[in-house]
Coordinates of N, CA, C and O in Angstrom, one line a residue:
M6 N -46.1 177.5 8.1 CA -45.6 175.8 8.6 C -45.1 175.2 8.3 O -46.9 174.5 8.7
A7 N -44.5 174.2 8.0 CA -44.8 173.0 8.2 C -44.4 171.9 9.5 O -43.9 172.1 10.1
I8 N -45.3 170.6 9.3 CA -45.4 170.0 10.2 C -44.5 168.6 10.2 O -44.7 167.8 9.2
D9 N -43.4 168.8 11.3 CA -42.7 167.4 10.5 C -43.3 165.6 11.6 O -43.0 166.0 12.9
L10 N -43.8 165.8 10.5 CA -44.4 163.7 11.1 C -43.2 162.5 10.7 O -44.0 161.7 11.2
S11 N -41.4 163.0 10.6 CA -40.9 162.2 10.3 C -40.6 161.6 11.6 O -39.9 160.1 11.5
S12 N -40.0 161.8 12.5 CA -40.3 160.8 13.9 C -41.5 160.0 14.8 O -41.1 159.0 15.1
Y13 N -42.0 159.3 13.9 CA -43.6 158.4 13.8 C -43.7 157.6 12.7 O -44.0 157.9 11.6
R14 N -43.7 156.2 13.8 CA -44.0 155.0 12.7 C -45.3 155.6 11.9 O -45.8 154.8 10.3
S15 N -46.5 156.1 12.6 CA -47.9 155.7 11.8 C -48.7 156.9 12.7 O -48.0 157.4 13.8
I16 N -48.8 157.1 11.8 CA -50.6 158.8 12.0 C -51.5 158.6 12.3 O -52.2 158.0 10.7
Q17 N -52.9 159.0 12.4 CA -54.0 159.0 12.1 C -54.3 160.7 12.5 O -54.0 160.8 12.9
T18 N -55.2 161.0 11.4 CA -55.9 161.9 11.2 C -57.0 162.0 10.3 O -57.8 161.0 10.7
N19 N -57.2 163.4 12.0 CA -58.7 163.5 11.3 C -59.1 165.1 11.0 O -57.8 166.1 11.2
L20 N -60.5 165.6 11.0 CA -60.4 166.5 10.4 C -61.5 167.5 11.1 O -63.0 166.7 11.4
F21 N -61.3 168.7 12.0 CA -62.4 169.6 12.3 C -63.1 170.7 12.0 O -61.6 171.5 11.0
I22 N -64.4 170.8 12.2 CA -64.7 171.7 11.2 C -65.6 171.9 12.4 O -65.9 172.0 12.9
R23 N -64.9 174.4 12.2 CA -65.6 175.0 12.6 C -67.2 175.6 11.7 O -66.7 176.3 10.3
L24 N -67.8 175.4 12.2 CA -69.1 176.4 10.5 C -69.8 177.7 12.2 O -70.8 177.2 13.1
D25 N -69.4 178.6 11.4 CA -70.5 179.6 11.8 C -71.8 180.3 11.4 O -71.5 181.4 10.4
I26 N -73.0 180.0 11.3 CA -74.1 180.3 11.6 C -75.1 181.5 11.9 O -74.6 181.7 12.6
P27 N -74.6 183.1 11.0 CA -75.1 184.1 10.8 C -76.7 183.8 12.5 O -77.2 183.7 11.0
G28 N -76.2 184.3 13.4 CA -78.2 184.1 13.9 C -78.9 183.4 14.3 O -79.6 183.3 15.2
Y29 N -77.5 181.9 14.5 CA -78.1 181.3 15.0 C -77.1 180.5 15.9 O -76.5 180.6 16.9
Q30 N -75.6 180.2 15.9 CA -74.4 179.2 16.5 C -73.3 178.5 15.4 O -73.3 179.0 14.3
V31 N -72.0 178.5 16.7 CA -71.2 178.3 15.8 C -71.1 176.5 15.9 O -71.2 176.7 17.2
L32 N -71.3 175.8 15.0 CA -71.7 174.6 14.6 C -69.8 173.7 15.0 O -69.7 174.3 13.9
T33 N -69.5 172.8 15.9 CA -68.6 172.1 15.7 C -68.6 170.7 16.0 O -69.4 170.5 16.2
F34 N -67.7 170.3 14.7 CA -68.2 168.7 14.3 C -66.5 168.1 14.4 O -65.5 169.1 13.3
S35 N -66.7 167.1 13.6 CA -65.5 166.1 12.7 C -65.9 164.8 12.8 O -67.1 164.1 12.3
D36 N -64.2 163.9 12.5 CA -64.5 162.6 11.4 C -64.3 161.3 12.8 O -64.2 160.8 12.8
Y37 N -64.0 162.4 13.9 CA -63.2 161.8 15.1 C -64.3 160.7 15.5 O -65.2 161.4 15.5
H38 N -64.0 160.0 15.7 CA -64.8 158.3 16.3 C -66.2 159.9 17.8 O -67.0 158.7 18.7
T39 N -65.0 160.1 18.5 CA -66.0 160.3 19.1 C -66.4 161.7 19.8 O -64.7 162.7 19.3
S40 N -66.8 162.5 20.5 CA -66.7 164.1 20.8 C -65.6 164.7 20.8 O -64.5 163.7 21.6
Y41 N -64.6 165.3 20.3 CA -63.0 166.0 21.6 C -63.1 166.9 22.2 O -63.6 167.9 21.0
T42 N -62.6 168.0 22.4 CA -62.2 168.9 23.1 C -60.8 169.4 23.0 O -59.1 168.9 23.2
Y43 N -60.9 170.7 22.5 CA -60.0 171.7 21.9 C -59.4 173.0 21.6 O -60.4 173.1 21.4
N44 N -58.8 173.1 23.5 CA -58.7 174.5 23.5 C -60.2 175.1 24.4 O -60.8 175.9 23.3
G45 N -61.2 174.1 24.6 CA -61.8 174.1 25.2 C -62.9 174.4 24.4 O -64.1 175.0 24.0
T46 N -62.6 174.5 23.2 CA -64.6 173.7 22.2 C -64.8 171.8 21.4 O -63.3 171.9 21.5
T47 N -66.5 171.8 22.4 CA -66.1 170.5 21.8 C -66.2 170.2 20.2 O -67.8 171.1 20.0
Y48 N -66.0 169.1 19.7 CA -65.9 169.1 18.5 C -66.8 167.9 18.1 O -66.2 166.7 18.8
T49 N -67.8 168.0 18.1 CA -69.2 167.1 17.9 C -68.7 165.5 17.0 O -68.1 165.8 16.0
G50 N -68.2 164.2 17.7 CA -68.2 163.1 16.7 C -68.6 162.6 15.9 O -69.4 162.1 16.0
L51 N -68.7 163.6 14.2 CA -69.3 162.1 13.3 C -69.3 160.7 12.4 O -70.1 160.1 12.1
G52 N -68.3 160.6 13.2 CA -67.2 159.5 12.5 C -67.7 159.8 10.7 O -67.3 160.9 10.5
Q53 N -68.2 158.5 10.6 CA -68.2 158.0 9.2 C -69.6 158.8 8.5 O -69.8 159.1 7.4
L54 N -69.5 159.4 10.0 CA -71.3 160.5 9.1 C -70.9 161.7 7.7 O -71.9 162.0 7.9
L55 N -69.6 162.3 8.6 CA -69.0 163.0 7.6 C -68.2 162.6 7.2 O -67.2 162.0 6.8
A56 N -68.0 163.5 5.3 CA -67.3 162.9 4.2 C -67.6 164.5 3.4 O -67.6 165.6 4.2
V57 N -65.2 164.6 3.3 CA -65.0 165.9 3.2 C -64.3 165.2 2.3 O -64.1 165.0 1.8
S58 N -64.5 166.6 0.7 CA -63.7 166.4 -0.5 C -62.5 166.1 -0.5 O -62.0 167.2 0.7
N59 N -61.5 166.0 -1.3 CA -59.8 166.3 -1.2 C -59.9 167.9 -1.2 O -60.2 168.2 -2.3
T60 N -58.8 167.8 -1.2 CA -58.1 168.5 -1.2 C -56.5 169.4 -1.8 O -56.3 168.3 -1.1
T61 N -56.3 170.1 -2.5 CA -54.3 169.9 -3.0 C -53.8 170.3 -1.5 O -54.5 171.2 -1.1
S62 N -52.8 170.3 -1.0 CA -51.7 170.8 -1.2 C -50.8 171.6 -1.8 O -49.8 171.5 -3.0
N63 N -50.7 172.9 -1.6 CA -49.9 173.8 -2.5 C -48.6 174.5 -1.8 O -49.1 174.8 0.0
L64 N -48.2 175.3 -2.1 CA -47.1 175.9 -1.3 C -47.9 178.0 -1.2 O -47.3 178.5 -0.1
R65 N -49.0 178.1 -2.1 CA -49.1 179.0 -2.4 C -50.8 178.6 -2.3 O -51.3 178.6 -2.4
A66 N -50.6 180.2 -1.3 CA -52.5 179.6 -1.0 C -53.5 180.0 -2.8 O -52.8 180.6 -3.6
T67 N -54.4 178.9 -2.6 CA -54.9 178.9 -4.3 C -56.8 178.5 -4.0 O -57.0 178.6 -2.7
S68 N -57.0 178.9 -4.8 CA -58.6 179.1 -4.7 C -59.7 177.7 -5.2 O -58.7 177.4 -6.2
E69 N -60.4 177.4 -4.0 CA -60.3 176.3 -4.1 C -62.1 175.9 -4.1 O -62.3 176.8 -3.1
Q70 N -62.7 174.7 -4.3 CA -63.8 174.6 -3.5 C -63.7 173.3 -3.1 O -63.4 171.9 -3.3
L71 N -64.5 173.1 -2.1 CA -64.2 172.2 -1.0 C -66.4 172.0 -0.4 O -67.0 172.5 -0.5
S72 N -66.6 170.2 -0.1 CA -67.4 169.7 -0.9 C -67.4 168.6 0.8 O -66.9 168.2 1.7
I73 N -68.3 168.9 1.8 CA -68.7 168.4 3.4 C -70.2 167.8 3.0 O -70.9 168.5 3.2
S74 N -70.6 166.6 3.3 CA -71.0 166.9 3.7 C -72.2 165.7 5.2 O -70.9 164.7 5.7
I75 N -73.1 165.8 5.0 CA -72.9 165.4 6.9 C -74.3 164.3 6.6 O -75.7 164.9 6.2
S76 N -74.2 163.2 6.8 CA -75.3 162.1 6.8 C -76.3 161.5 8.0 O -75.2 162.1 8.7
G77 N -77.5 161.1 8.4 CA -78.3 160.5 9.3 C -78.6 161.7 10.0 O -79.1 162.4 11.6
I78 N -79.1 163.7 9.1 CA -79.6 164.8 9.9 C -80.7 163.7 10.5 O -81.9 163.8 8.9
P79 N -80.9 163.9 11.7 CA -83.1 164.3 11.6 C -83.4 165.1 11.0 O -83.8 165.7 10.8
S80 N -84.5 164.6 10.4 CA -85.1 165.4 9.6 C -86.9 167.0 10.8 O -86.7 167.5 10.2
S81 N -86.5 167.0 11.9 CA -86.6 167.4 12.9 C -86.0 168.4 13.0 O -85.9 169.9 12.9
N82 N -84.8 168.3 12.3 CA -83.6 169.8 12.2 C -83.8 170.3 10.6 O -83.3 171.4 10.7
I83 N -84.4 170.1 10.1 CA -84.1 170.4 8.5 C -85.1 172.0 8.5 O -83.9 172.8 8.3
P84 N -85.9 172.6 9.0 CA -86.2 173.7 9.4 C -85.2 174.8 9.4 O -85.2 176.0 8.9
S85 N -84.6 173.6 10.6 CA -83.7 175.3 11.2 C -82.2 175.5 10.2 O -82.0 176.2 10.3
I86 N -82.1 173.6 8.8 CA -81.1 174.7 8.3 C -81.6 175.3 7.4 O -81.0 176.4 6.5
L87 N -83.2 175.8 7.2 CA -83.9 176.3 6.3 C -84.1 177.9 6.9 O -83.9 178.9 6.0
N88 N -84.1 177.6 7.8 CA -84.6 178.9 8.7 C -83.4 179.6 8.7 O -83.8 181.4 8.7
Y89 N -82.1 179.7 8.8 CA -81.2 180.1 9.0 C -80.2 180.2 7.8 O -80.6 180.2 7.0
K90 N -79.4 181.4 7.7 CA -78.3 181.3 6.5 C -77.1 181.0 6.6 O -76.7 181.1 6.6
V91 N -77.1 179.6 6.4 CA -76.8 178.9 5.8 C -75.2 179.3 4.9 O -74.0 179.0 5.0
K92 N -75.9 179.5 3.8 CA -74.8 180.2 3.3 C -74.4 181.3 3.0 O -75.0 182.4 3.9
G93 N -73.3 181.4 3.0 CA -72.9 183.2 3.5 C -72.2 182.8 4.7 O -71.4 183.3 5.3
S94 N -71.7 181.6 5.3 CA -71.4 181.3 6.6 C -70.3 180.4 6.8 O -69.6 180.3 5.5
S95 N -69.6 181.7 7.9 CA -67.7 180.9 7.9 C -67.3 179.5 7.8 O -68.4 179.1 9.1
I96 N -66.9 179.5 7.1 CA -66.6 177.7 7.4 C -65.0 178.0 7.6 O -63.7 177.9 6.7
K97 N -64.0 177.1 8.6 CA -63.0 176.5 9.1 C -62.5 174.9 9.0 O -63.3 174.2 9.3
V98 N -61.9 174.8 8.5 CA -61.1 173.2 8.5 C -59.8 173.1 9.0 O -59.1 173.8 8.0
Y99 N -60.0 171.8 9.8 CA -57.8 171.8 10.4 C -58.0 170.7 10.6 O -59.4 169.3 10.4
R100 N -56.9 170.1 9.9 CA -57.0 168.8 10.2 C -55.7 168.2 11.8 O -54.4 169.2 12.0
A101 N -56.2 167.5 11.9 CA -55.6 167.4 13.8 C -54.5 165.7 13.7 O -55.2 164.6 12.8
F102 N -53.7 165.8 14.0 CA -52.8 164.0 13.7 C -53.0 163.7 15.3 O -52.3 164.4 16.2
F103 N -52.9 162.7 15.5 CA -52.8 161.8 16.7 C -51.9 160.4 16.7 O -52.0 160.0 15.1
N104 N -52.2 160.5 17.9 CA -50.7 158.6 17.9 C -52.0 157.5 17.3 O -53.2 157.7 18.5
P105 N -52.6 156.6 16.8 CA -53.0 156.3 16.6 C -53.7 154.5 17.5 O -54.6 154.7 18.2
T106 N -52.1 154.9 18.5 CA -52.2 153.6 19.7 C -53.1 153.9 20.7 O -54.5 153.7 21.3
T107 N -53.5 155.4 20.6 CA -53.4 155.8 22.1 C -54.4 157.0 22.1 O -55.1 157.0 22.7
G108 N -54.3 157.7 20.8 CA -55.8 158.2 20.6 C -55.7 159.1 20.9 O -56.2 160.3 20.4
N109 N -54.2 159.7 21.7 CA -53.9 161.6 22.2 C -53.2 162.1 20.7 O -53.2 162.1 20.2
L110 N -53.9 163.2 21.0 CA -53.6 164.6 20.1 C -51.3 164.3 19.6 O -51.1 164.3 20.8
L111 N -50.8 165.0 19.0 CA -49.7 164.8 18.9 C -49.4 165.7 19.4 O -49.9 166.9 19.0
S112 N -48.2 166.6 20.0 CA -47.7 167.3 20.9 C -46.8 167.7 19.9 O -45.8 167.3 20.9
I113 N -47.1 168.1 18.9 CA -46.6 169.0 18.4 C -46.4 170.4 17.6 O -47.6 170.8 17.8
S114 N -45.8 171.1 17.4 CA -45.7 172.8 17.1 C -47.2 173.1 16.1 O -46.9 171.8 14.6
G115 N -47.7 173.7 16.0 CA -48.9 173.6 14.9 C -49.7 173.0 14.7 O -50.7 172.8 13.2
N116 N -50.4 171.4 15.6 CA -51.1 170.8 15.1 C -51.9 170.9 16.0 O -51.6 170.8 17.7
P117 N -54.1 171.3 15.9 CA -53.9 170.2 14.4 C -53.9 171.7 13.4 O -53.6 173.2 14.2
A118 N -53.4 171.6 12.6 CA -53.5 172.3 11.4 C -54.5 172.8 10.6 O -55.3 172.2 9.9
G119 N -54.1 173.8 10.2 CA -55.2 175.0 8.9 C -55.3 174.4 7.7 O -53.8 174.2 6.8
K120 N -56.6 173.9 7.0 CA -56.8 173.1 5.8 C -57.2 174.3 4.9 O -56.8 174.3 4.0
F121 N -58.6 175.0 5.3 CA -59.6 175.5 4.5 C -59.6 176.2 5.4 O -60.2 176.4 6.8
Q122 N -60.1 177.3 4.8 CA -60.7 178.8 5.2 C -62.1 179.3 4.1 O -61.1 179.3 3.2
G123 N -62.9 179.7 4.3 CA -63.8 180.6 3.3 C -64.8 180.3 3.4 O -65.8 180.6 4.9
V124 N -66.1 180.3 3.1 CA -67.3 180.4 3.2 C -68.7 179.6 2.7 O -68.3 179.0 1.2
V125 N -69.5 179.4 3.0 CA -70.5 178.5 2.6 C -71.5 179.4 1.1 O -71.5 180.3 1.1
S126 N -71.0 178.3 -0.1 CA -71.3 179.4 -1.0 C -72.9 178.7 -1.2 O -74.0 179.3 -1.9
N127 N -73.2 176.9 -1.2 CA -74.8 176.3 -1.7 C -74.3 175.4 -0.5 O -73.4 175.2 0.1
F128 N -75.6 175.1 -0.7 CA -75.5 173.7 0.5 C -76.9 173.1 -0.1 O -77.8 173.2 -1.2
E129 N -77.3 172.0 -0.3 CA -78.4 171.4 -0.4 C -78.5 169.6 0.4 O -78.2 169.1 1.0
I130 N -79.7 169.3 0.2 CA -80.5 168.9 1.3 C -80.5 167.6 0.4 O -81.8 167.4 -0.3
T131 N -80.8 166.5 0.3 CA -81.0 164.9 0.0 C -81.7 164.0 1.1 O -81.3 163.9 1.9
D132 N -82.8 163.4 0.4 CA -83.2 162.6 1.1 C -83.2 161.1 0.9 O -83.6 160.9 -0.7
D133 N -82.8 159.9 1.1 CA -82.6 158.5 1.3 C -83.2 157.7 1.4 O -82.5 157.4 2.5
L134 N -84.6 157.4 1.0 CA -85.4 157.1 1.6 C -85.5 154.7 0.9 O -85.5 155.0 0.6
A135 N -85.7 153.9 1.9 CA -85.3 152.9 1.8 C -87.2 152.8 1.0 O -87.1 152.5 1.9
M136 N -86.8 151.9 0.0 CA -87.8 151.3 -0.5 C -88.6 150.0 0.1 O -88.2 149.7 1.1
G137 N -89.7 150.3 0.8 CA -90.6 149.6 1.1 C -90.6 148.8 2.7 O -90.6 148.2 3.6
S138 N -89.3 150.1 3.2 CA -89.4 150.5 5.1 C -90.0 152.3 5.3 O -89.2 153.1 4.3
D139 N -89.7 152.3 6.7 CA -89.7 153.5 6.6 C -88.8 154.3 7.1 O -89.0 155.5 7.7
T140 N -88.3 153.5 6.4 CA -86.5 154.3 7.4 C -85.6 154.8 5.8 O -86.4 154.9 4.6
G141 N -84.9 156.1 6.6 CA -84.4 156.5 5.4 C -83.0 157.7 6.0 O -83.3 157.6 7.0
T142 N -82.1 157.7 5.1 CA -81.7 159.4 5.8 C -81.5 160.4 4.7 O -81.5 160.7 3.7
I143 N -81.0 161.5 5.5 CA -80.7 162.8 5.5 C -79.6 163.3 5.7 O -79.0 163.0 5.9
T144 N -79.4 163.7 4.2 CA -77.5 164.5 4.3 C -78.1 166.2 3.8 O -78.7 165.8 2.8
L145 N -76.9 166.5 4.3 CA -77.0 167.8 4.2 C -75.4 168.3 3.3 O -74.6 167.5 4.0
T146 N -75.1 168.3 1.9 CA -73.9 169.1 1.7 C -73.5 170.1 1.6 O -74.3 171.0 0.6
L147 N -72.8 170.4 2.3 CA -72.0 171.9 1.8 C -71.1 172.8 0.6 O -69.8 171.3 0.7
T148 N -71.8 172.7 0.1 CA -69.9 173.5 -0.9 C -69.3 174.8 -0.2 O -70.4 175.8 -0.3
A149 N -68.2 175.0 0.1 CA -67.7 176.2 1.0 C -66.3 176.8 -0.3 O -66.1 175.7 -1.1
T150 N -66.1 177.8 -0.4 CA -65.7 178.2 -1.5 C -63.9 179.3 -0.7 O -64.7 179.7 0.1
S151 N -63.2 178.9 -0.4 CA -62.3 179.7 -0.1 C -62.2 181.0 0.1 O -62.4 181.8 -1.1
V152 N -61.1 181.6 0.7 CA -61.1 182.8 1.2 C -60.6 183.8 -0.6 O -60.6 184.7 -0.9
V153 N -59.2 182.7 -1.7 CA -58.5 182.8 -1.5 C -59.5 183.9 -3.0 O -59.6 185.1 -3.9
E154 N -60.4 182.5 -3.8 CA -61.5 182.4 -4.3 C -62.3 183.7 -4.1 O -63.1 184.7 -5.4
L155 N -62.2 184.1 -2.7 CA -62.7 184.8 -3.2 C -63.3 186.7 -3.1 O -63.6 187.8 -3.5
L156 N -61.4 186.8 -2.8 CA -60.6 187.4 -3.1 C -60.3 188.0 -4.6 O -60.4 189.4 -5.1
H157 N -60.7 186.8 -5.3 CA -60.2 187.0 -6.9 C -61.2 188.0 -7.2 O -61.5 188.2 -8.2
N158 N -62.3 187.4 -6.6 CA -64.0 188.0 -7.4 C -64.1 189.2 -6.8 O -65.1 189.8 -7.4
K159 N -63.3 189.6 -5.8 CA -63.5 190.7 -5.0 C -63.1 192.7 -6.6 O -62.5 192.2 -7.0
V160 N -64.3 193.4 -6.8 CA -63.9 194.3 -7.7 C -64.1 194.9 -6.5 O -64.3 196.1 -5.4
T161 N -62.8 196.3 -7.0 CA -61.8 197.2 -6.6 C -61.9 198.9 -7.7 O -61.6 198.3 -8.3
G162 N -61.9 199.9 -7.1 CA -61.3 200.6 -8.0 C -62.4 201.8 -7.1 O -62.6 201.6 -6.2
R163 N -62.4 202.5 -7.6 CA -62.8 204.6 -7.0 C -64.2 205.0 -8.2 O -63.8 205.3 -9.0
R164 N -64.8 205.6 -7.7 CA -66.0 205.4 -8.6 C -66.1 207.6 -9.0 O -65.7 207.9 -8.1
T165 N -65.5 206.8 -9.7 CA -66.1 208.7 -10.4 C -66.5 209.5 -11.3 O -66.6 210.2 -11.7
N166 N -67.9 209.3 -10.8 CA -69.5 209.9 -11.1 C -69.1 211.5 -10.4 O -69.0 211.1 -9.2
P167 N -69.9 212.2 -11.7 CA -69.1 212.9 -11.1 C -70.4 214.3 -8.9 O -70.0 214.1 -8.4
Q168 N -71.5 213.3 -9.5 CA -72.5 213.1 -8.2 C -71.3 212.7 -6.7 O -71.4 212.9 -5.3
D169 N -70.4 212.0 -6.6 CA -69.5 211.1 -5.5 C -68.4 212.4 -5.1 O -67.7 212.3 -4.4
F170 N -68.6 213.1 -6.3 CA -67.0 214.5 -6.2 C -68.4 215.6 -5.7 O -67.8 216.7 -7.2
P171 N -68.8 216.1 -4.8 CA -69.5 217.4 -4.9 C -69.2 219.0 -4.6 O -69.1 220.1 -5.2
N172 N -67.5 218.6 -4.5 CA -67.2 219.6 -4.5 C -65.8 220.3 -5.9 O -65.3 221.4 -5.6
G173 N -66.0 219.8 -6.7 CA -65.6 219.6 -8.2 C -64.1 219.1 -8.4 O -63.8 219.8 -9.3
E174 N -63.9 218.4 -7.4 CA -62.6 217.7 -7.4 C -62.6 217.0 -8.8 O -60.8 216.5 -9.3
M175 N -63.0 216.3 -9.7 CA -63.5 215.7 -11.4 C -63.3 216.6 -12.4 O -63.4 216.2 -13.2
N176 N -63.6 218.2 -11.8 CA -64.0 219.0 -13.4 C -62.9 219.0 -14.2 O -62.9 219.3 -15.5
R177 N -62.5 218.6 -13.7 CA -60.6 218.7 -15.4 C -60.5 217.3 -15.7 O -59.5 216.7 -16.9
V178 N -61.8 216.0 -15.2 CA -60.9 214.6 -15.5 C -62.0 214.4 -17.4 O -60.7 214.6 -18.2
M179 N -62.6 215.1 -17.5 CA -62.7 215.2 -19.1 C -61.7 216.1 -20.3 O -61.6 215.5 -21.3
A180 N -61.5 217.4 -19.4 CA -60.7 217.6 -20.5 C -59.2 217.2 -20.8 O -58.6 217.0 -21.4
L181 N -58.7 216.5 -19.9 CA -57.5 215.7 -19.3 C -58.0 214.1 -20.0 O -56.9 213.6 -20.1
A182 N -58.4 213.7 -20.4 CA -58.7 211.7 -20.8 C -58.5 211.9 -22.5 O -57.9 211.4 -22.2
K183 N -58.5 213.0 -23.2 CA -57.7 212.5 -24.5 C -56.6 213.6 -24.6 O -55.9 213.3 -25.6
S184 N -55.7 213.9 -23.3 CA -54.9 214.7 -23.8 C -53.3 213.3 -24.2 O -53.6 212.6 -23.0
N185 N -52.8 214.2 -24.1 CA -50.8 213.5 -24.4 C -49.9 214.0 -24.0 O -49.8 215.1 -24.2
F186 N -49.4 213.3 -22.8 CA -49.0 213.5 -21.5 C -47.1 213.0 -22.4 O -47.0 211.4 -22.4
N187 N -46.6 213.8 -22.0 CA -44.3 213.6 -22.6 C -44.2 213.0 -20.9 O -43.2 214.2 -21.7
F188 N -44.6 211.9 -20.7 CA -43.2 211.8 -19.6 C -42.1 212.0 -20.2 O -41.6 210.8 -20.6
G189 N -41.4 212.1 -19.1 CA -40.3 211.8 -19.1 C -38.8 213.2 -19.8 O -37.8 212.8 -20.9
A190 N -40.1 213.3 -21.2 CA -39.4 214.0 -22.3 C -38.4 215.5 -21.8 O -39.6 216.1 -20.5
P191 N -37.5 216.4 -22.6 CA -36.8 217.2 -22.1 C -38.6 218.4 -22.1 O -38.7 218.5 -23.2
T192 N -37.5 219.7 -21.5 CA -38.9 221.2 -21.1 C -37.4 221.9 -22.2 O -36.9 222.2 -22.7

């Protein structure tokens, strides 16, 4: 569903992210300048501390990867990142359209729009210490793989091991394996 923005002279876009870490909690944050509540969920405004890699817009679902970096993480939160299964966590990214003058969400159908859905396939914690001082910046970078890519990698099929068919349903497979079938030929 396309969002019609043709009647607006200018718009502001922001990204809203929902990260569901199993056994921990659902984290919601955005690059909006302040915390914002939408549909009863409050997204913590990280502003410029959040960076999201570019994605392409396609008519069809395509396999993509997305990189999300969060800077300024307190060092006391690092054990929480390491103790919970961040890899494999579900992640959803939405793009919201705002009026830049009022800061209000535009009341148009489909806003905010889904931008990305997938799982965290990897993460990296980097530490940037300032030389000569006791200050530094800790950055968490999440690499997410889209659900389309996960479906491409899924292996499907049926096992044909004899032990999987205890009633003998596969007894004739070996005999038929080298047979030549002439389908459609007159009898």
